[in-house]
């Protein structure tokens, strides 16, 4: 909903895979928390799969979430090997073992690299093995290798992603990276993202949804409703067109009776709708969890939450972050 242009840009990249006039090396989907990056990837996934392609997707996780270095690559490689019909049988599921299987598929052997190369060399060696495998396995059908939440990529993952994207040119597969733009600074992915600012890459920035798209979203969640235009305008303004906040605020309105189910379907309680939105602890927690990794300085907080803050700001932002209004103002 409301992402037709962005989806069309991705579809176009998929259609042009493998053609000589395909200069782009990677697709970068960027936007703030909750704006719809993962959802767009999901839509793109359906498109690729329905059109005879493969789609291998992995999420990077924040440090401390238990993922080892290079885990996102292992995950995608595991899926790609399965997609190519490679039976992993007894072989290990770590990146080196997966790369050994990938090398065999591509007609070579991965030398015993463990302990013989320094970590940086090993990373490149494995990335190159993976590249050759992806090129070989894409001969039968084009595919996308997508990495979500790249702002959390660990060092080796960022290195390998760079290698793959740099060398994917003209190949049968597309590297697709999604990330929170404002959280990339100072992370292992910064160099990677900066590099593709000047390399040929397709950027798909996700902006706030328009009020029409937000209305469509509300309609699809509640059934066809005829809400007053003022309510929908205010709802869009309160959520800043951020779909994550829109879903949460809709839930909140339903819980608190601002929206209620009348005889003819959902209706607005006009007087409740005039009240400023108070965000209860449960929603605050959800939002906080979502934006926890954001820089905690006032600017980062405001940027992230400006989406909700247009009308009730700064009290609403303060309320959501359990901070004083003065601190966020
Ligand atoms: N265009 C849309 N129409 C309807 N719902 C949407 C749309 N975009 C996103 N959503 C919904 O909004 C919520 C947040 O979207 P999503 O998880 O894709 O955000 P994100 O950009 O990946 O956020 P994060 O950076 O936190 O991972 C999800 O429940 C998703 O299904
Ligand atoms: Mg996401």
Coordinates of N, CA and C in Angstrom, one line a residue, residues 8 54 67 78 88 137 146 166 179 181 205 313:
X8 N 8.0 -1.0 -7.9 CA 8.3 -1.0 -9.3 C 9.8 -0.9 -9.6
X54 N 14.6 -16.7 -7.5 CA 14.9 -17.1 -6.1 C 15.0 -15.8 -5.3
X67 N 24.1 -13.6 17.4 CA 24.6 -14.1 16.1 C 26.1 -14.0 16.0
X78 N 23.1 -20.8 3.1 CA 22.3 -22.0 3.4 C 21.1 -22.1 2.5
X88 N 23.1 -30.8 2.0 CA 24.3 -30.5 3.0 C 24.6 -31.7 3.8
X137 N 25.2 -20.8 -9.6 CA 23.8 -21.3 -9.3 C 22.8 -20.4 -10.0
X146 N 19.1 -10.8 -0.3 CA 18.7 -9.6 0.5 C 19.1 -9.7 1.9
X166 N 30.0 -5.4 -5.0 CA 31.0 -4.8 -5.9 C 31.2 -5.7 -7.1
X179 N 18.2 -0.9 5.4 CA 18.8 -0.5 6.7 C 18.2 0.9 7.1
X181 N 18.8 4.3 7.8 CA 19.9 5.3 7.3 C 20.5 6.0 8.4
X205 N 14.7 5.1 -1.3 CA 14.4 5.7 0.0 C 12.9 5.6 0.3
X313 N 3.8 17.0 20.2 CA 5.1 17.2 20.5 C 5.3 18.4 21.4

